[in-house]
Coordinates of C-alpha atoms and ligand atoms in Angstrom, one line a residue:
M2 CA 189.0 353.9 -82.4
E3 CA 187.5 350.4 -82.1
T4 CA 184.9 349.4 -84.6
S5 CA 182.7 347.8 -82.1
E6 CA 181.7 351.3 -80.9
A7 CA 178.0 350.7 -81.7
N8 CA 178.0 348.3 -78.7
V9 CA 179.5 350.7 -76.3
V10 CA 177.1 351.7 -73.6
E11 CA 177.1 355.4 -72.9
K12 CA 176.4 355.4 -69.2
K13 CA 179.0 353.8 -67.0
A14 CA 178.0 350.8 -64.9
S15 CA 177.7 351.9 -61.2
N16 CA 177.8 348.4 -59.8
F17 CA 178.8 344.8 -60.7
V18 CA 175.3 343.9 -61.8
E19 CA 175.3 346.7 -64.4
E20 CA 178.8 345.6 -65.4
F21 CA 177.4 342.1 -66.1
I22 CA 174.6 343.6 -68.1
E23 CA 177.0 345.7 -70.2
E24 CA 179.0 342.5 -70.8
D25 CA 175.9 340.8 -72.2
I26 CA 175.0 343.8 -74.3
A27 CA 178.5 343.9 -75.7
A28 CA 178.3 340.1 -76.4
G29 CA 175.1 340.6 -78.4
K30 CA 173.1 338.5 -75.9
V31 CA 170.6 341.2 -75.3
A32 CA 170.1 341.9 -79.0
N33 CA 169.4 338.2 -79.5
S34 CA 166.9 337.9 -76.7
P35 CA 163.2 337.6 -77.4
T36 CA 162.5 341.3 -76.8
H37 CA 166.0 342.5 -77.9
I38 CA 166.2 344.8 -74.9
V39 CA 167.5 344.5 -71.3
H40 CA 164.5 342.9 -69.7
T41 CA 164.2 342.4 -66.0
R42 CA 161.4 341.5 -63.6
F43 CA 160.5 342.2 -60.0
P44 CA 158.9 339.0 -58.7
P45 CA 157.4 339.4 -55.2
E46 CA 155.5 336.6 -53.6
P47 CA 152.1 338.1 -52.6
N48 CA 152.3 336.8 -49.0
G49 CA 152.9 340.1 -47.2
Y50 CA 153.5 343.7 -47.7
L51 CA 156.7 345.0 -49.3
H52 CA 159.5 346.2 -47.0
I53 CA 162.5 348.3 -47.5
G54 CA 164.5 345.3 -48.6
H55 CA 162.2 344.9 -51.5
A56 CA 162.9 348.6 -52.3
K57 CA 166.5 347.7 -52.8
A58 CA 165.4 344.9 -55.3
I59 CA 162.9 347.2 -57.0
C60 CA 165.4 350.0 -57.5
M61 CA 167.8 347.5 -59.1
D62 CA 165.3 345.7 -61.3
F63 CA 163.5 348.8 -62.6
G64 CA 166.6 351.0 -62.4
A65 CA 168.9 348.8 -64.4
A66 CA 166.2 348.3 -67.1
A67 CA 165.6 352.0 -67.4
K68 CA 169.3 352.8 -67.5
Y69 CA 169.9 350.6 -70.5
G70 CA 166.6 351.5 -72.3
G71 CA 164.9 348.2 -71.3
Q72 CA 161.8 347.2 -69.5
C73 CA 161.0 345.6 -66.1
N74 CA 158.0 343.3 -65.7
R75 CA 156.1 343.1 -62.5
R76 CA 155.4 339.4 -61.8
F77 CA 153.7 337.9 -58.9
D78 CA 155.3 334.6 -57.8
D79 CA 151.9 333.1 -56.8
T80 CA 152.9 329.4 -56.7
N81 CA 151.8 328.7 -53.2
P82 CA 148.0 329.4 -53.0
S83 CA 147.8 328.7 -49.2
R84 CA 149.9 331.7 -48.3
E85 CA 148.6 334.3 -50.7
D86 CA 146.0 337.0 -50.7
T87 CA 144.7 339.6 -53.1
E88 CA 145.0 342.2 -50.3
Y89 CA 148.8 341.8 -50.7
V90 CA 148.6 341.9 -54.5
D91 CA 146.9 345.3 -54.4
A92 CA 149.2 346.7 -51.7
I93 CA 152.3 345.6 -53.6
K94 CA 151.1 347.4 -56.8
E95 CA 150.5 350.6 -54.8
D96 CA 153.9 350.5 -53.1
I97 CA 155.9 350.0 -56.3
H98 CA 154.1 352.9 -57.9
W99 CA 154.7 355.1 -54.8
L100 CA 158.4 354.3 -54.9
G101 CA 158.4 355.8 -58.4
F102 CA 158.4 352.8 -60.8
D103 CA 156.0 351.5 -63.3
W104 CA 155.6 348.2 -65.2
G105 CA 153.5 349.6 -68.0
D106 CA 151.1 346.9 -69.2
R107 CA 153.5 344.1 -68.2
M108 CA 151.8 342.8 -65.1
Y109 CA 152.2 339.1 -64.9
Y110 CA 151.6 336.2 -62.6
A111 CA 153.5 333.0 -62.4
S112 CA 150.0 331.4 -62.4
D113 CA 149.7 332.7 -66.0
Y114 CA 152.2 330.1 -66.9
F115 CA 150.9 327.1 -65.1
Q116 CA 149.8 325.4 -68.3
Q117 CA 153.1 326.0 -70.1
L118 CA 155.0 324.9 -67.0
W119 CA 152.8 321.8 -66.8
D120 CA 153.5 321.0 -70.5
L121 CA 157.2 321.4 -69.9
A122 CA 157.0 319.0 -66.9
E123 CA 155.2 316.4 -69.0
E124 CA 157.8 316.7 -71.7
M125 CA 160.6 316.2 -69.1
I126 CA 158.8 313.1 -67.9
R127 CA 158.6 311.8 -71.5
R128 CA 162.3 312.5 -71.9
G129 CA 163.2 310.6 -68.7
L130 CA 164.2 313.8 -66.9
A131 CA 161.5 313.7 -64.2
Y132 CA 159.6 311.1 -62.3
V133 CA 156.8 310.8 -59.8
D134 CA 158.0 309.9 -56.3
E135 CA 155.6 308.3 -53.8
Q136 CA 157.7 309.0 -50.8
S137 CA 156.9 311.6 -48.2
S138 CA 158.9 314.8 -48.1
E139 CA 160.4 313.6 -44.8
V140 CA 161.8 310.4 -46.4
I141 CA 163.0 312.4 -49.4
A142 CA 164.8 314.8 -47.0
Q143 CA 166.4 311.8 -45.1
Q144 CA 167.7 310.5 -48.4
K145 CA 169.3 313.7 -49.5
G146 CA 172.7 313.0 -47.9
T147 CA 175.1 315.7 -47.1
P148 CA 177.4 317.8 -49.3
T149 CA 180.2 315.3 -48.7
Q150 CA 178.0 312.2 -48.7
P151 CA 175.9 311.1 -51.7
G152 CA 172.2 310.8 -51.2
V153 CA 170.1 307.6 -51.7
E154 CA 168.1 307.2 -54.9
S155 CA 164.3 306.8 -54.6
P156 CA 162.9 303.4 -55.3
F157 CA 160.5 305.2 -57.8
R158 CA 163.3 306.9 -59.7
N159 CA 163.5 304.4 -62.5
R160 CA 159.8 303.7 -63.0
P161 CA 158.6 303.8 -66.6
W162 CA 157.9 307.3 -67.8
E163 CA 154.3 306.3 -68.8
E164 CA 153.6 305.4 -65.2
S165 CA 155.0 308.8 -64.0
L166 CA 153.0 310.7 -66.5
D167 CA 149.8 308.9 -65.5
L168 CA 150.4 309.6 -61.8
F169 CA 151.4 313.2 -62.5
R170 CA 148.1 313.8 -64.2
R171 CA 146.2 312.1 -61.4
M172 CA 148.1 314.2 -58.8
N173 CA 146.4 317.2 -60.4
K174 CA 143.0 315.6 -60.5
G175 CA 142.9 315.4 -56.7
E176 CA 143.2 311.6 -56.5
F177 CA 146.0 311.8 -54.0
E178 CA 146.4 313.5 -50.6
E179 CA 148.8 316.4 -50.0
G180 CA 152.3 315.1 -49.1
T181 CA 151.8 311.6 -50.7
M182 CA 153.4 312.3 -54.0
T183 CA 155.8 314.7 -55.8
L184 CA 157.3 315.2 -59.2
R185 CA 161.1 315.2 -59.0
A186 CA 163.7 316.1 -61.6
K187 CA 165.9 313.1 -62.3
I188 CA 169.4 314.6 -62.1
D189 CA 172.1 313.3 -59.8
M190 CA 171.8 312.1 -56.2
A191 CA 175.5 312.3 -55.7
N192 CA 176.1 315.8 -56.9
P193 CA 178.0 318.0 -54.5
N194 CA 175.4 320.8 -55.1
M195 CA 172.5 319.5 -53.0
H196 CA 170.1 321.3 -55.3
F197 CA 170.9 318.8 -58.0
R198 CA 169.8 315.8 -55.9
D199 CA 166.6 315.2 -57.7
P200 CA 164.9 318.4 -56.6
I201 CA 161.1 318.5 -56.2
M202 CA 159.4 320.2 -59.1
Y203 CA 155.7 319.8 -58.2
R204 CA 153.8 319.1 -55.0
I205 CA 150.1 318.6 -54.3
I206 CA 148.3 321.6 -52.7
K207 CA 144.5 321.3 -52.3
Y208 CA 143.9 324.9 -51.5
P209 CA 142.0 327.1 -54.0
H210 CA 144.3 329.5 -55.8
H211 CA 143.2 333.2 -55.7
R212 CA 143.4 333.4 -59.5
T213 CA 143.0 329.9 -60.9
G214 CA 140.6 328.5 -58.3
T215 CA 140.6 324.7 -58.2
K216 CA 141.9 324.1 -61.7
W217 CA 145.3 323.0 -60.3
Q218 CA 145.9 320.8 -57.4
A219 CA 149.6 320.3 -58.1
Y220 CA 151.8 323.4 -58.1
P221 CA 155.3 324.0 -59.3
M222 CA 158.1 324.7 -56.8
Y223 CA 160.0 328.0 -56.9
D224 CA 163.1 326.5 -58.6
F225 CA 161.1 325.1 -61.4
A226 CA 158.6 328.0 -61.8
H227 CA 160.8 331.0 -61.5
G228 CA 163.5 330.4 -64.1
Q229 CA 160.9 329.0 -66.6
S230 CA 158.7 332.1 -66.0
D231 CA 161.8 334.2 -66.8
F232 CA 162.3 332.2 -69.9
I233 CA 158.6 332.6 -71.0
E234 CA 158.8 336.4 -70.5
G235 CA 162.1 336.7 -72.4
I236 CA 163.9 338.1 -69.3
T237 CA 167.5 338.8 -70.0
H238 CA 168.6 339.4 -66.4
S239 CA 167.0 337.7 -63.5
I240 CA 168.4 339.7 -60.6
C241 CA 167.8 338.3 -57.1
T242 CA 169.5 338.1 -53.7
L243 CA 172.5 336.1 -52.7
E244 CA 170.7 333.1 -51.1
F245 CA 169.8 332.1 -54.6
E246 CA 173.4 331.9 -55.7
V247 CA 173.5 328.1 -54.8
H248 CA 170.4 327.7 -56.9
R249 CA 171.9 329.2 -60.0
P250 CA 173.3 325.9 -61.4
L251 CA 169.8 324.4 -61.2
Y252 CA 168.4 327.6 -62.7
N253 CA 170.7 327.1 -65.6
Y254 CA 170.0 323.4 -65.9
F255 CA 166.3 323.9 -66.3
A256 CA 166.8 326.9 -68.6
Q257 CA 169.0 324.7 -70.8
I258 CA 166.3 322.0 -71.0
M259 CA 163.8 324.7 -72.1
A260 CA 166.2 326.1 -74.6
D261 CA 166.8 322.6 -76.0
I262 CA 163.1 321.9 -76.3
R263 CA 162.4 325.2 -77.9
G264 CA 165.5 325.1 -80.1
T265 CA 166.8 328.5 -79.1
E266 CA 170.2 330.0 -78.0
Y267 CA 168.5 332.4 -75.7
K268 CA 168.6 331.8 -71.9
P269 CA 168.0 334.2 -69.1
R270 CA 170.9 335.0 -66.8
Q271 CA 170.6 335.0 -63.0
I272 CA 172.6 337.6 -61.0
E273 CA 172.7 337.8 -57.3
F274 CA 173.4 340.8 -54.9
N275 CA 173.4 341.2 -51.2
R276 CA 170.1 341.5 -49.3
L277 CA 169.4 344.6 -47.3
N278 CA 169.6 344.0 -43.5
L279 CA 169.1 347.0 -41.2
T280 CA 170.2 347.5 -37.6
N281 CA 167.5 347.3 -35.0
T282 CA 165.1 346.0 -37.6
V283 CA 163.4 342.7 -38.4
M284 CA 162.9 342.4 -42.1
S285 CA 161.5 339.2 -43.5
K286 CA 157.8 339.2 -44.3
R287 CA 157.2 336.1 -42.3
Y288 CA 158.4 337.9 -39.1
L289 CA 156.6 341.1 -40.0
R290 CA 153.4 339.2 -40.5
N291 CA 153.9 337.6 -37.1
M292 CA 154.4 341.0 -35.5
V293 CA 151.1 342.1 -37.0
E294 CA 149.2 339.0 -36.0
T295 CA 150.5 339.0 -32.4
G296 CA 149.8 342.7 -31.9
V297 CA 153.4 343.8 -31.4
V298 CA 152.5 346.6 -33.9
R299 CA 149.0 347.9 -34.9
G300 CA 149.3 346.7 -38.5
W301 CA 151.4 346.4 -41.6
D302 CA 151.5 350.2 -41.9
D303 CA 152.4 350.9 -38.3
P304 CA 155.0 353.7 -38.6
R305 CA 157.5 351.5 -36.8
M306 CA 157.4 348.8 -39.5
P307 CA 160.1 348.6 -42.1
T308 CA 157.3 348.1 -44.7
L309 CA 157.0 350.7 -47.5
C310 CA 153.5 351.5 -46.3
G311 CA 154.8 351.9 -42.7
L312 CA 157.7 354.1 -43.8
R313 CA 155.3 356.2 -46.0
R314 CA 152.9 356.6 -43.1
R315 CA 155.8 357.5 -40.9
G316 CA 156.6 360.4 -43.3
Y317 CA 159.5 359.1 -45.4
T318 CA 159.5 360.2 -49.0
A319 CA 160.0 357.8 -51.9
Q320 CA 163.0 360.0 -52.9
G321 CA 164.5 359.6 -49.4
I322 CA 164.2 355.8 -49.7
R323 CA 165.7 355.8 -53.2
D324 CA 168.6 357.9 -52.0
F325 CA 169.2 355.5 -49.1
I326 CA 169.4 352.6 -51.6
T327 CA 171.9 354.5 -53.7
T328 CA 174.0 355.2 -50.6
I329 CA 174.3 351.6 -49.6
G330 CA 174.9 350.2 -53.1
Y331 CA 175.0 346.6 -54.2
T332 CA 177.7 344.1 -53.4
K333 CA 178.3 340.3 -53.2
Y334 CA 178.7 340.3 -49.4
D335 CA 175.9 340.1 -46.8
A336 CA 176.1 343.0 -44.4
L337 CA 174.1 344.9 -41.8
N338 CA 173.4 348.5 -42.7
D339 CA 173.0 351.1 -40.1
I340 CA 169.4 352.4 -39.8
K341 CA 170.9 355.8 -39.3
L342 CA 171.8 355.9 -43.0
L343 CA 168.1 355.5 -43.8
E344 CA 167.2 358.2 -41.3
N345 CA 169.8 360.5 -42.7
A346 CA 168.6 360.1 -46.3
G347 CA 165.1 360.6 -45.1
R348 CA 166.1 363.8 -43.3
N349 CA 168.1 365.2 -46.3
D350 CA 165.1 364.9 -48.6
L351 CA 162.6 366.2 -46.0
N352 CA 164.9 369.2 -45.4
K353 CA 164.2 370.2 -49.0
I354 CA 160.5 369.8 -49.0
A355 CA 159.1 370.1 -45.4
T356 CA 157.3 373.3 -44.3
R357 CA 158.9 375.0 -41.3
V358 CA 156.6 375.5 -38.4
M359 CA 156.9 375.8 -34.6
G360 CA 155.7 372.9 -32.4
V361 CA 156.5 372.3 -28.8
V362 CA 156.4 368.6 -27.8
D363 CA 157.2 368.9 -24.1
P364 CA 155.7 372.2 -23.1
V365 CA 156.4 374.5 -20.2
K366 CA 154.7 377.8 -19.8
L367 CA 156.6 381.1 -20.1
T368 CA 155.1 384.5 -19.2
I369 CA 156.6 387.8 -20.5
T370 CA 155.7 390.0 -17.6
N371 CA 156.4 393.4 -19.3
Y372 CA 154.3 392.5 -22.4
P373 CA 150.7 393.9 -22.4
E374 CA 148.1 391.4 -21.3
D375 CA 145.8 391.4 -24.3
Q376 CA 148.3 392.4 -27.0
V377 CA 148.8 390.0 -29.9
E378 CA 151.3 390.7 -32.8
L379 CA 152.4 388.7 -35.8
C380 CA 155.8 387.3 -36.4
E381 CA 156.9 386.4 -39.9
M382 CA 158.3 382.9 -40.6
E383 CA 159.9 381.5 -43.7
N384 CA 158.0 378.5 -45.0
N385 CA 161.2 376.8 -46.3
P386 CA 164.6 378.5 -46.6
E387 CA 165.8 375.6 -48.7
Q388 CA 163.3 376.4 -51.5
E389 CA 163.1 379.7 -53.2
G390 CA 159.6 381.2 -53.6
C391 CA 158.1 379.1 -50.8
G392 CA 156.9 382.3 -49.1
V393 CA 156.2 383.1 -45.5
H394 CA 153.5 382.8 -43.0
Q395 CA 152.5 384.7 -39.8
M396 CA 152.6 383.4 -36.3
P397 CA 150.9 385.0 -33.3
F398 CA 153.0 386.2 -30.4
S399 CA 151.5 387.1 -27.0
R400 CA 152.3 387.5 -23.3
E401 CA 152.0 383.7 -22.5
L402 CA 153.9 381.2 -24.5
Y403 CA 155.0 377.6 -24.4
I404 CA 158.6 376.6 -24.8
E405 CA 160.3 373.2 -24.7
R406 CA 161.0 372.1 -21.1
E407 CA 164.5 371.0 -22.0
D408 CA 165.3 374.5 -23.2
F409 CA 165.3 375.9 -19.7
Q410 CA 167.6 375.1 -16.8
E411 CA 167.2 376.9 -13.5
V412 CA 170.8 376.3 -12.7
A413 CA 172.6 376.0 -16.0
Q414 CA 175.1 373.3 -16.6
K415 CA 178.3 374.2 -18.3
K416 CA 177.9 374.9 -22.0
F417 CA 174.1 375.3 -21.7
F418 CA 173.3 378.2 -24.0
R419 CA 169.6 378.1 -23.8
L420 CA 167.4 379.9 -21.2
T421 CA 168.4 380.2 -17.6
I422 CA 167.9 382.8 -14.9
D423 CA 169.4 386.2 -15.6
K424 CA 170.4 385.2 -19.2
E425 CA 169.0 386.3 -22.5
V426 CA 167.9 384.2 -25.5
R427 CA 166.1 385.0 -28.7
L428 CA 162.7 383.6 -29.4
K429 CA 163.0 382.6 -33.1
S430 CA 161.4 385.2 -35.4
A431 CA 160.4 387.3 -32.4
Y432 CA 162.1 389.1 -29.4
I433 CA 165.0 388.7 -27.1
I434 CA 163.8 387.7 -23.7
K435 CA 165.6 387.5 -20.3
C436 CA 164.6 385.2 -17.5
T437 CA 163.8 386.8 -14.2
G438 CA 162.5 383.9 -12.1
V439 CA 160.3 380.8 -12.0
E440 CA 157.1 379.7 -10.3
K441 CA 156.8 376.1 -9.0
D442 CA 154.1 373.8 -7.8
A443 CA 154.1 372.0 -4.4
E444 CA 156.4 369.3 -5.7
G445 CA 158.9 371.8 -7.0
N446 CA 158.1 371.4 -10.7
I447 CA 158.5 374.5 -12.7
T448 CA 155.0 375.7 -13.8
N449 CA 155.8 379.1 -15.2
I450 CA 159.0 380.7 -16.4
L451 CA 159.0 384.5 -15.8
C452 CA 160.7 386.7 -18.4
T453 CA 160.9 390.3 -19.6
Y454 CA 161.4 391.1 -23.3
D455 CA 163.4 393.8 -25.1
P456 CA 160.8 395.7 -27.2
D457 CA 163.6 397.0 -29.5
S458 CA 164.8 393.5 -30.5
K459 CA 162.1 392.2 -32.8
S460 CA 163.5 390.0 -35.6
G461 CA 163.6 391.8 -38.9
M462 CA 163.3 395.3 -37.5
P463 CA 166.1 397.8 -38.2
G464 CA 168.8 397.7 -35.5
A465 CA 167.3 394.7 -33.8
D466 CA 170.0 392.2 -34.7
R467 CA 171.7 392.3 -31.4
K468 CA 173.4 388.9 -31.0
V469 CA 172.6 386.5 -28.1
K470 CA 173.8 382.9 -27.8
G471 CA 170.7 380.8 -27.9
T472 CA 167.6 380.8 -30.1
L473 CA 164.5 378.9 -29.0
H474 CA 161.3 377.8 -30.6
W475 CA 158.0 378.7 -29.0
V476 CA 154.2 379.0 -29.5
S477 CA 151.7 381.4 -28.2
A478 CA 149.7 379.6 -25.5
K479 CA 146.4 381.1 -26.3
H480 CA 146.7 380.5 -30.0
A481 CA 148.5 377.2 -30.1
V482 CA 146.6 374.1 -31.1
P483 CA 147.0 371.0 -28.9
V484 CA 147.7 367.9 -31.1
E485 CA 148.8 364.3 -30.5
A486 CA 152.4 363.8 -31.4
R487 CA 153.7 360.2 -31.8
L488 CA 157.4 360.1 -31.3
Y489 CA 158.9 357.1 -33.0
N490 CA 162.1 355.3 -32.2
N491 CA 163.6 351.9 -33.2
L492 CA 161.3 349.0 -32.4
F493 CA 164.1 346.7 -31.2
L494 CA 167.0 347.5 -28.9
D495 CA 169.4 344.9 -30.3
E496 CA 171.4 346.0 -33.3
E497 CA 171.1 342.5 -34.7
A498 CA 167.5 342.2 -34.0
T499 CA 165.3 339.1 -34.3
T500 CA 161.7 338.8 -33.4
D501 CA 162.8 337.5 -29.9
S502 CA 165.0 340.6 -29.3
E503 CA 164.2 343.0 -26.5
R504 CA 161.7 345.5 -27.7
N505 CA 162.2 349.2 -27.1
P506 CA 159.6 350.4 -24.6
E507 CA 160.0 353.9 -26.1
S508 CA 159.4 352.8 -29.7
E509 CA 156.3 354.9 -29.7
V510 CA 155.9 357.8 -27.2
V511 CA 152.6 359.6 -27.4
V512 CA 152.5 363.2 -26.1
T513 CA 150.3 366.2 -26.4
A514 CA 152.2 368.9 -28.3
F515 CA 151.3 372.5 -29.1
V516 CA 151.7 373.7 -32.7
E517 CA 151.3 377.1 -34.2
P518 CA 147.9 377.6 -35.9
F519 CA 149.4 377.5 -39.4
A520 CA 150.5 373.9 -38.8
A521 CA 147.0 372.8 -37.9
K522 CA 145.3 374.5 -40.8
D523 CA 143.7 372.1 -43.3
P524 CA 145.4 369.0 -41.9
E525 CA 145.9 366.8 -44.9
V526 CA 147.1 363.3 -44.2
G527 CA 150.7 362.9 -45.2
K528 CA 151.5 366.6 -45.2
K529 CA 155.1 367.1 -44.1
F530 CA 156.5 369.6 -41.6
Q531 CA 159.7 370.5 -39.9
F532 CA 159.0 371.4 -36.3
Q533 CA 161.9 373.7 -35.9
R534 CA 164.8 372.4 -33.8
I535 CA 162.8 369.2 -33.1
G536 CA 162.4 367.1 -36.2
Y537 CA 160.3 366.1 -39.2
F538 CA 156.7 365.3 -38.7
C539 CA 153.8 364.4 -40.9
I540 CA 150.0 364.2 -40.4
D541 CA 148.8 360.7 -39.6
K542 CA 145.7 359.1 -41.0
D543 CA 144.3 358.7 -37.5
T544 CA 143.6 362.4 -37.6
T545 CA 139.9 363.3 -36.8
P546 CA 138.1 366.6 -36.8
E547 CA 138.6 366.7 -33.0
K548 CA 142.3 365.8 -33.0
I549 CA 145.2 366.1 -35.3
V550 CA 147.8 363.4 -35.1
F551 CA 151.4 364.0 -36.1
N552 CA 154.0 361.3 -36.6
R553 CA 157.6 362.1 -36.0
T554 CA 159.5 360.7 -39.0
V555 CA 163.0 361.5 -37.7
S556 CA 164.5 363.9 -35.2
L557 CA 166.2 366.9 -36.7
K558 CA 169.7 365.7 -35.9
A559 CA 171.1 362.2 -35.7
S560 CA 171.4 360.7 -32.2
K561 CA 175.0 360.1 -31.1
Ligands
ATP629 P1 160.9 337.8 -47.3 O1 161.9 336.9 -46.7 O2 160.8 339.2 -46.7 O3 159.6 337.1 -47.5 P2 161.5 337.2 -50.0 O4 162.8 337.1 -50.5 O5 160.7 336.0 -49.8 O6 161.5 338.1 -48.8 P3 159.9 337.9 -52.2 O7 158.6 338.7 -52.1 O8 159.8 336.5 -52.5 O9 160.6 338.2 -50.9 O10 160.9 338.6 -53.2 C1 160.8 339.6 -54.1 C2 162.1 340.1 -54.5 O11 162.6 341.0 -53.5 C3 163.1 339.0 -54.6 O12 163.9 339.2 -55.8 C4 164.0 339.1 -53.4 O13 165.3 338.6 -53.6 C5 163.9 340.6 -53.1 N1 164.2 340.9 -51.7 C6 163.5 340.4 -50.6 N2 164.0 340.8 -49.4 C7 165.1 341.6 -49.8 C8 166.0 342.3 -49.0 N3 166.0 342.3 -47.7 N4 167.0 343.0 -49.7 C9 167.0 343.0 -51.0 N5 166.1 342.3 -51.8 C10 165.2 341.6 -51.2
MG630 MG1 159.6 334.5 -49.8

């Protein structure tokens, strides 16, 4: 047996990111890091609500840390005050907790490090590694060149460092207008990696910051702030999405400068994985905010939004979302994941926890002509056959019922095993009925389905288990509670959706449904049900004492 066994990690890596982490543990890099543990961070920019793409990042950042006995910091990347809001900060905290993760007392903000970043920038100026450029960002962009053509050096590039330092300090005092000056790293205007062509480190923003007020008027750019914040926190693995792969050399360059200045061996390591993209879904916060602002949806938590608060309101469980993330995994290739995988994971978890009830979403009346007019009896229903000990509840049965309109065909098509004239079906947990005829209105619409019942066929009674082909759900007309049911479908018709894609006119269909009394008792927001044969529903926050609102999370079966 190898002697290095102490370094062997017990749990096997389940993706390439974890393999890299195990590599670093084995090489002693983790032990030699500031906190001596696998230390990750989740760094949202507080410019919108978290979406399911963020859930993929959260599961990775917190999950990998937990797997290797480490810690994950929550850090707000609040380096652009003009786009940020405390509303988002609070919502982000709530959503991470809801998803099942916790950062303990390690709740940080990039703005906590503004002073340290500033000091580092000044040190870089003194060492000739940064300079103040007085050109506009347009001119700087024009001078960038192309990957095959070198860029043009700024005329301010070789100014004395004292001059740069003076201007840099004055940038922060508000002496110059936004856009007139930047601090740039002095690296290499001919480097094939465009990110090395003297990237901007600081720009002037004269907008008060939600945490630091007007103390700063020059703010660090992402590339400078992010890696250095990782460094300051002792992060070992800075896990992010693939679009940052081309930034990695610059990330390492800045990290090396910091390591040199501090005289340490430690450096955080950036690892990239593929972003989550979902079919029929627009994901980026920028677009989601636009949909909220233009009224495409009613808010960030509209149940059609891919935000975590939208999915939660829709009825998805945190477990369902985590299971979905496990299913799709982490790779190095961008892909488009089918939203049906999310629906399926959601369904599988709801199947375990949702209370079974009867609800009819497109009702048609049915009268049992040989059932006594004023008689009411109770039928017993299991609350959840997937969970032992979940008990039963009683559901009233009477002469007049509602069934689902699509469960009846006057002239049955081939392979239609539900109700039709002269045929029998079972009403779930109740009797076998036989259709004898229909009543119609002047337009020929069916208004009442006439049936007789077999009094000896009640479910659960000895000898009553006679087999018939179809089983239907139903509610007693006089006992059922009318509720608002909001039936949700994809917001966009295009699989590869953008905000300009055609929207689904049926993304939200609102109907009056009838539910059994048990489903309407104590309507607690978020409570989850399976309407048998129809789908998973939950009680929406728009519920009032006068009207219960149910959201359909997903239909019971996947659409073809
Ligand atoms: P958006 O484009 O929606 O604004 P972002 O990348 O700007 O997303 P941030 O809030 O800055 O989002 O990022 C927080 C973390 O979440 C980052 O590490 C980012 O890589 C990750 N992340 C964002 N979107 C996705 C996604 N679709 N799939 C996986 N991870 C994501
Ligand atoms: Mg962003």
